[in-house]
């Protein structure tokens, strides 16, 4: 008992330090906020979903290999409407005269000129990661300003910038909604700035500390602040309500200290279910889940610190103003809900069991997709509008890169010819089938005679060049045995001659030199993109859609075809379709892992919260049922859902929405100690409604706004499902959970377990406040939950509560807590 007293006294001393040294914490948070305002610009944001695929996936391995082996030049597609073909050729000439532009491809085929519109494929002389590409991109945009033009490119972060603008608008609207909700659910107008200052500081520090994680995903960067507000504002509300309860009997300072000492364990326990649900995201193979899980967990922890360290000082500043700005309670009593629950308990409870069984089966048929092509977001931004205009006028082939070991042009040519026999392949670009000069392909082997005729040079000069090449060739013996029949791939010979000229070993006429310069530029450009030191790649254009079962099947077929020519473990297919195929494989595993881990994490927290095996099972079954109902909607309405929406929302819904069920279950359990079922459930719903409607409205509005005001399909899916899921959870916890608690009352009682703790008989005389389960004498026998100020003698066992000695002026607090 002495140990408990010491522990509680220590907690009070910590809380007193926080309240009394509030200016110190103001200074700390002021410095942190100023630093965060600057450091938020240091955060690196990754916009590509493929970057978060596991390292063992084909896409991730293929992308890493291609980055190492090949050079990808910056490019941009520009569609110009309402021009003639002759005008298009003039534009092409102007573009190719620009410094830094390698080519501006356009021709009279339907791939480049259609419906009075021209599509230019502009390629720069620089690697796509080179900053010069962005300079050239701006020059191209400026050039096309006078035209009716539509531009699409992977260069720059235009899409990310547009999404950030959308999220800024959403954040402002969410804040307005939150203020409106707080004004209606608070008891004083001055409570609102207390809550907003607390959250605003936590949000700013959250954004400013993201740079510590290195790079975060665009999803985390976009939605974390809104979700942080919706998920963690409860903590500030709990502390504020506890302060108001204590202030009814105590002065500002003492009320704040006692309220903080009681709120720290209460709020920390409340946050555990949310964090438990988010922990499940850390185990996803798809890295964007762990990325978002880490960012959100950090956001919640920072919100907790803000409530514990900063908010007490803010309350002390606004305490007098909160008293002067009190208003009537706008949240109505809802006794009819409890009465309805009691009357319908034997109908609603079994009906809900049947409903969630059906929802489980239906939600399993949700049409998940793994790319953006099958989803139409509620908003279309400028980039998407330009891309859509290009797709409406020109065919957009689905391109994948096939990577395999280099060194054998003939084998590569046979592979290309083999692939072209399939209807699923429209065309292929590779060194082995790219035309160079006079009908010869880049890799076609030429004899000295053929080479001399091609360049119109003396045969003797060609022989000398071939002899020089043969010196460094592994097949030198072939040249010695007969130079006339010695063959060298055209691209290799051209690049060898150009090197010899550059080093001064060979001299050519001006005309021939210009021809060689042009050929070398083109061949170097092709070789940089299609041949590395160890691997080559070909670009395969498919007639299949970007995402479909047929496409995924043909990707497997491409592997089988290529395995006839190369080792299986050295073949990679890379592209949007392959990325989506890999995402589909990840989802199958992540779906199970996140569901199991989120349930187990929340189950552990609930076991210790309710000390009953039955209660956690009932609550988890209710929220899991809400999740199944939520994801039955896209199945019923055939609404394609980006898979990430399920993985993230199911974890958040299990971790955060279960708090609503905990509020009701906790109140009901407490009231059942002193009341019958009917009265207990009526009072439970009256007391729980303000908390649920406050928290639930914020999260529902935040999710709904994200789902309706974004142009990104991943964020759209997350927001839509989160908003709908929260609304479903609120409805079920208000109108179904009470009936389940009533019907399962006996089960909860039978499965309860007690953590035996030593009891000590409290004996006190004087004025004191008692909170807890009391068995003993208080000027009469009492056995029940007591919240009272007692003047007199107390001799009783007090479990799970505390005794606070106070004098007549409510000063000199001495508190003992029993757990």
Coordinates of N, CA and C in Angstrom, one line a residue, residues 70-201:
X70 N 20.8 0.9 -67.3 CA 20.3 1.7 -68.5 C 20.2 3.2 -68.1
X71 N 20.1 4.0 -69.1 CA 19.8 5.4 -69.0 C 18.5 5.7 -69.6
X72 N 17.6 6.3 -68.8 CA 16.3 6.7 -69.3 C 16.3 8.2 -69.5
X73 N 16.1 8.6 -70.7 CA 16.1 10.1 -71.0 C 14.8 10.7 -70.7
X74 N 14.9 12.0 -70.3 CA 13.7 12.7 -70.0 C 12.8 12.9 -71.2
X75 N 11.5 12.8 -71.0 CA 10.6 12.9 -72.2 C 9.3 13.6 -71.8
X76 N 8.6 14.1 -72.8 CA 7.3 14.7 -72.5 C 6.4 14.5 -73.8
X77 N 5.1 14.2 -73.6 CA 4.2 14.1 -74.7 C 3.3 15.4 -74.7
X78 N 3.2 15.9 -75.9 CA 2.4 17.1 -76.1 C 1.4 16.9 -77.2
X79 N 0.1 17.0 -76.9 CA -0.9 17.0 -77.9 C -1.3 18.4 -78.3
X80 N -1.3 18.8 -79.5 CA -1.7 20.1 -80.0 C -3.0 19.9 -80.9
X81 N -4.1 20.5 -80.5 CA -5.3 20.4 -81.2 C -5.5 21.5 -82.2
X82 N -6.3 21.2 -83.2 CA -6.7 22.2 -84.2 C -5.5 22.7 -85.0
X83 N -4.7 21.8 -85.5 CA -3.6 22.2 -86.4 C -3.5 21.2 -87.6
X84 N -2.9 21.7 -88.7 CA -2.8 20.8 -89.8 C -1.5 20.0 -89.7
X85 N -1.4 19.0 -90.5 CA -0.2 18.2 -90.5 C 1.1 19.0 -90.8
X86 N 0.9 19.9 -91.8 CA 2.1 20.8 -92.2 C 2.5 21.7 -91.0
X87 N 1.5 22.2 -90.3 CA 1.9 23.0 -89.1 C 2.6 22.1 -88.0
X88 N 2.2 20.8 -88.0 CA 2.8 19.9 -87.0 C 4.3 19.7 -87.4
X89 N 4.6 19.6 -88.7 CA 6.0 19.4 -89.2 C 6.8 20.7 -88.9
X90 N 6.2 21.8 -89.0 CA 6.9 23.1 -88.7 C 7.3 23.1 -87.2
X91 N 6.3 22.7 -86.3 CA 6.5 22.7 -84.9 C 7.6 21.7 -84.6
X92 N 7.6 20.5 -85.2 CA 8.6 19.5 -85.0 C 10.0 20.1 -85.3
X93 N 10.1 20.8 -86.4 CA 11.4 21.4 -86.8 C 11.9 22.4 -85.7
X94 N 11.0 23.2 -85.2 CA 11.4 24.2 -84.2 C 11.8 23.5 -82.9
X95 N 11.1 22.5 -82.6 CA 11.4 21.8 -81.3 C 12.8 21.1 -81.4
X96 N 13.1 20.5 -82.5 CA 14.4 19.8 -82.7 C 15.5 20.7 -82.8
X97 N 15.2 22.0 -83.1 CA 16.3 23.0 -83.1 C 16.7 23.5 -81.7
X98 N 15.8 23.2 -80.7 CA 16.1 23.6 -79.3 C 17.3 22.9 -78.8
X99 N 18.1 23.7 -78.1 CA 19.3 23.0 -77.4 C 18.8 22.1 -76.3
X100 N 19.3 20.9 -76.3 CA 18.9 19.9 -75.3 C 17.7 19.0 -75.7
X101 N 17.1 19.2 -76.9 CA 16.1 18.3 -77.4 C 16.7 17.3 -78.4
X102 N 16.6 16.1 -78.1 CA 17.1 15.0 -78.9 C 16.2 14.8 -80.1
X103 N 14.9 14.7 -79.9 CA 14.0 14.4 -81.0 C 12.6 14.9 -80.6
X104 N 11.8 15.2 -81.6 CA 10.3 15.5 -81.4 C 9.6 14.7 -82.4
X105 N 9.3 13.4 -82.1 CA 8.7 12.5 -83.0 C 7.3 12.8 -83.3
X106 N 7.0 12.9 -84.6 CA 5.6 13.1 -85.1 C 5.6 12.6 -86.6
X107 N 4.5 11.9 -87.0 CA 4.3 11.5 -88.3 C 2.8 11.5 -88.7
X108 N 2.5 11.1 -89.9 CA 1.2 11.2 -90.4 C 0.3 9.9 -90.1
X109 N 0.9 9.0 -89.2 CA 0.1 7.9 -88.8 C -0.9 8.3 -87.7
X110 N -1.9 7.4 -87.4 CA -2.9 7.8 -86.4 C -2.3 7.8 -85.0
X111 N -1.1 7.3 -84.9 CA -0.5 7.3 -83.6 C 0.0 8.7 -83.2
X112 N 0.2 9.5 -84.3 CA 0.7 10.9 -84.1 C -0.1 12.0 -84.7
X113 N -1.0 11.7 -85.6 CA -1.9 12.7 -86.1 C -3.3 12.2 -86.4
X114 N -4.2 12.8 -85.6 CA -5.6 12.2 -85.7 C -6.6 13.3 -85.3
X115 N -7.7 13.4 -86.0 CA -8.8 14.3 -85.6 C -8.3 15.8 -85.5
X116 N -7.4 16.1 -86.5 CA -6.9 17.5 -86.5 C -6.0 17.8 -85.3
X117 N -5.5 16.8 -84.7 CA -4.6 17.0 -83.6 C -3.3 16.2 -83.8
X118 N -2.2 16.8 -83.3 CA -0.9 16.1 -83.4 C -0.3 15.8 -82.1
X119 N 0.3 14.6 -82.0 CA 0.9 14.2 -80.7 C 2.4 14.1 -80.9
X120 N 3.1 14.9 -80.2 CA 4.6 15.0 -80.2 C 5.2 14.2 -79.1
X121 N 6.1 13.3 -79.4 CA 6.9 12.6 -78.4 C 8.2 13.3 -78.3
X122 N 8.4 14.1 -77.4 CA 9.7 14.9 -77.3 C 10.6 14.3 -76.3
X123 N 11.8 14.0 -76.7 CA 12.8 13.4 -75.8 C 14.0 14.4 -75.7
X124 N 14.5 14.5 -74.5 CA 15.6 15.4 -74.2 C 16.9 14.6 -74.2
X125 N 18.0 15.4 -74.2 CA 19.4 14.8 -74.3 C 19.9 14.4 -72.9
X126 N 19.1 14.6 -71.9 CA 19.5 14.4 -70.5 C 18.7 13.3 -69.8
X127 N 19.4 12.6 -68.9 CA 18.8 11.6 -68.0 C 17.6 12.3 -67.3
X128 N 16.5 11.5 -67.1 CA 15.3 12.1 -66.5 C 15.5 12.6 -65.1
X129 N 16.6 12.2 -64.5 CA 16.9 12.7 -63.1 C 17.7 14.0 -63.1
X130 N 18.1 14.4 -64.3 CA 19.0 15.6 -64.4 C 18.1 16.8 -64.3
X131 N 18.5 17.8 -63.5 CA 17.7 19.0 -63.3 C 17.5 19.8 -64.6
X132 N 18.4 19.6 -65.6 CA 18.2 20.3 -66.9 C 16.9 19.9 -67.6
X133 N 16.4 18.7 -67.3 CA 15.2 18.2 -67.9 C 14.0 19.1 -67.5
X134 N 14.0 19.6 -66.2 CA 13.0 20.4 -65.7 C 13.0 21.8 -66.4
X135 N 14.3 22.3 -66.7 CA 14.5 23.5 -67.4 C 13.9 23.4 -68.8
X136 N 14.2 22.3 -69.4 CA 13.7 22.1 -70.8 C 12.2 21.9 -70.8
X137 N 11.7 21.3 -69.8 CA 10.2 21.1 -69.7 C 9.5 22.5 -69.7
X138 N 10.1 23.4 -68.9 CA 9.5 24.7 -68.8 C 9.6 25.4 -70.1
X139 N 10.7 25.2 -70.9 CA 10.8 25.8 -72.2 C 9.8 25.3 -73.2
X140 N 9.5 24.0 -73.1 CA 8.5 23.3 -73.9 C 7.1 23.9 -73.6
X141 N 6.8 24.0 -72.3 CA 5.5 24.5 -71.9 C 5.3 26.0 -72.4
X142 N 6.4 26.7 -72.3 CA 6.3 28.1 -72.8 C 6.1 28.2 -74.3
X143 N 6.8 27.3 -75.0 CA 6.7 27.3 -76.5 C 5.2 27.0 -76.9
X144 N 4.6 26.1 -76.2 CA 3.2 25.6 -76.6 C 2.1 26.5 -76.0
X145 N 2.4 27.5 -75.2 CA 1.4 28.4 -74.6 C 0.4 29.0 -75.6
X146 N 0.9 29.4 -76.8 CA -0.1 30.0 -77.8 C -1.0 28.9 -78.4
X147 N -0.7 27.7 -78.2 CA -1.5 26.6 -78.9 C -2.5 26.0 -77.9
X148 N -3.4 25.3 -78.5 CA -4.4 24.5 -77.7 C -3.7 23.2 -77.4
X149 N -2.9 23.2 -76.3 CA -2.0 22.0 -76.1 C -2.4 21.3 -74.8
X150 N -2.0 20.0 -74.7 CA -2.2 19.2 -73.6 C -0.9 18.4 -73.3
X151 N -0.4 18.5 -72.1 CA 1.0 18.0 -71.8 C 0.9 16.9 -70.8
X152 N 1.7 15.9 -71.0 CA 1.8 14.8 -69.9 C 3.3 14.4 -69.9
X153 N 3.7 14.2 -68.6 CA 5.1 13.8 -68.4 C 5.3 13.3 -67.0
X154 N 6.4 12.5 -66.9 CA 6.7 12.0 -65.5 C 7.7 12.9 -64.8
X155 N 8.1 13.9 -65.5 CA 9.1 14.8 -64.9 C 8.5 15.7 -63.9
X156 N 9.2 16.0 -62.9 CA 8.7 17.0 -61.9 C 7.7 16.4 -61.0
X157 N 7.1 17.2 -60.1 CA 6.2 16.8 -59.1 C 4.9 17.6 -59.2
X158 N 4.4 17.8 -60.4 CA 3.2 18.6 -60.7 C 2.0 17.9 -60.0
X159 N 1.9 16.6 -60.2 CA 0.8 15.8 -59.6 C 0.8 15.9 -58.1
X160 N 1.9 15.8 -57.5 CA 2.0 15.9 -56.0 C 1.7 17.3 -55.6
X161 N 2.1 18.3 -56.3 CA 1.8 19.7 -55.9 C 0.2 19.9 -56.0
X162 N -0.4 19.4 -57.0 CA -1.9 19.5 -57.1 C -2.6 18.8 -56.0
X163 N -2.1 17.6 -55.6 CA -2.7 16.9 -54.5 C -2.6 17.6 -53.2
X164 N -1.4 18.2 -53.0 CA -1.2 19.0 -51.7 C -2.1 20.2 -51.7
X165 N -2.4 20.8 -52.8 CA -3.3 22.0 -52.8 C -4.7 21.5 -52.4
X166 N -5.1 20.3 -52.9 CA -6.4 19.7 -52.6 C -6.5 19.4 -51.1
X167 N -5.4 18.9 -50.5 CA -5.4 18.5 -49.1 C -5.4 19.7 -48.2
X168 N -4.8 20.8 -48.7 CA -4.8 22.0 -47.9 C -6.3 22.6 -47.8
X169 N -7.0 22.5 -48.9 CA -8.4 22.9 -48.9 C -9.2 22.0 -48.0
X170 N -9.0 20.7 -48.1 CA -9.7 19.8 -47.2 C -9.4 20.0 -45.8
X171 N -8.1 20.3 -45.5 CA -7.7 20.6 -44.1 C -8.5 21.8 -43.5
X172 N -8.5 22.8 -44.3 CA -9.2 24.0 -43.8 C -10.7 23.7 -43.6
X173 N -11.3 23.0 -44.5 CA -12.8 22.7 -44.3 C -13.0 21.8 -43.1
X174 N -12.0 20.8 -42.9 CA -12.1 19.9 -41.7 C -12.0 20.7 -40.4
X175 N -11.1 21.7 -40.4 CA -10.9 22.5 -39.2 C -12.2 23.3 -38.9
X176 N -12.8 23.8 -40.0 CA -14.1 24.6 -39.8 C -15.2 23.6 -39.2
X177 N -15.2 22.4 -39.7 CA -16.2 21.5 -39.2 C -15.9 21.1 -37.8
X178 N -14.6 20.9 -37.5 CA -14.2 20.5 -36.1 C -14.6 21.7 -35.1
X179 N -14.4 22.9 -35.5 CA -14.7 24.0 -34.7 C -16.2 24.1 -34.5
X180 N -17.0 23.8 -35.5 CA -18.5 23.8 -35.4 C -18.9 22.7 -34.5
X181 N -18.3 21.5 -34.6 CA -18.7 20.4 -33.7 C -18.4 20.7 -32.3
X182 N -17.2 21.3 -32.1 CA -16.7 21.6 -30.7 C -17.6 22.7 -30.1
X183 N -18.1 23.6 -30.9 CA -18.9 24.7 -30.3 C -20.3 24.1 -29.9
X184 N -20.7 23.1 -30.6 CA -22.0 22.4 -30.2 C -21.9 21.5 -29.0
X185 N -20.7 20.8 -28.9 CA -20.6 19.8 -27.9 C -19.9 20.3 -26.7
X186 N -19.3 21.5 -26.7 CA -18.6 22.0 -25.5 C -19.5 22.7 -24.6
X187 N -19.0 23.0 -23.5 CA -19.8 23.7 -22.5 C -19.4 25.2 -22.3
X188 N -18.3 25.6 -23.0 CA -17.9 27.0 -23.0 C -17.2 27.3 -24.3
X189 N -17.4 28.5 -24.8 CA -16.8 28.8 -26.1 C -15.3 28.9 -26.1
X190 N -14.8 29.2 -24.9 CA -13.3 29.3 -24.8 C -12.6 28.0 -24.8
X191 N -13.4 26.9 -24.7 CA -12.8 25.6 -24.8 C -12.2 25.3 -26.2
X192 N -12.9 25.9 -27.2 CA -12.5 25.7 -28.6 C -11.0 26.1 -28.8
X193 N -10.6 27.3 -28.5 CA -9.2 27.7 -28.7 C -8.2 26.8 -27.9
X194 N -8.6 26.3 -26.8 CA -7.7 25.4 -26.0 C -7.5 24.2 -26.8
X195 N -8.5 23.6 -27.4 CA -8.4 22.4 -28.1 C -7.6 22.6 -29.4
X196 N -7.9 23.7 -30.1 CA -7.2 24.0 -31.4 C -5.8 24.3 -31.2
X197 N -5.4 25.1 -30.2 CA -4.0 25.4 -29.9 C -3.2 24.1 -29.6
X198 N -3.8 23.2 -28.9 CA -3.2 21.9 -28.5 C -3.0 21.1 -29.8
X199 N -4.0 20.9 -30.6 CA -3.9 20.1 -31.8 C -3.0 20.8 -32.8
X200 N -3.1 22.1 -33.0 CA -2.3 22.8 -34.0 C -0.8 22.6 -33.7
X201 N -0.4 22.7 -32.4 CA 1.0 22.5 -32.1 C 1.4 21.1 -32.4

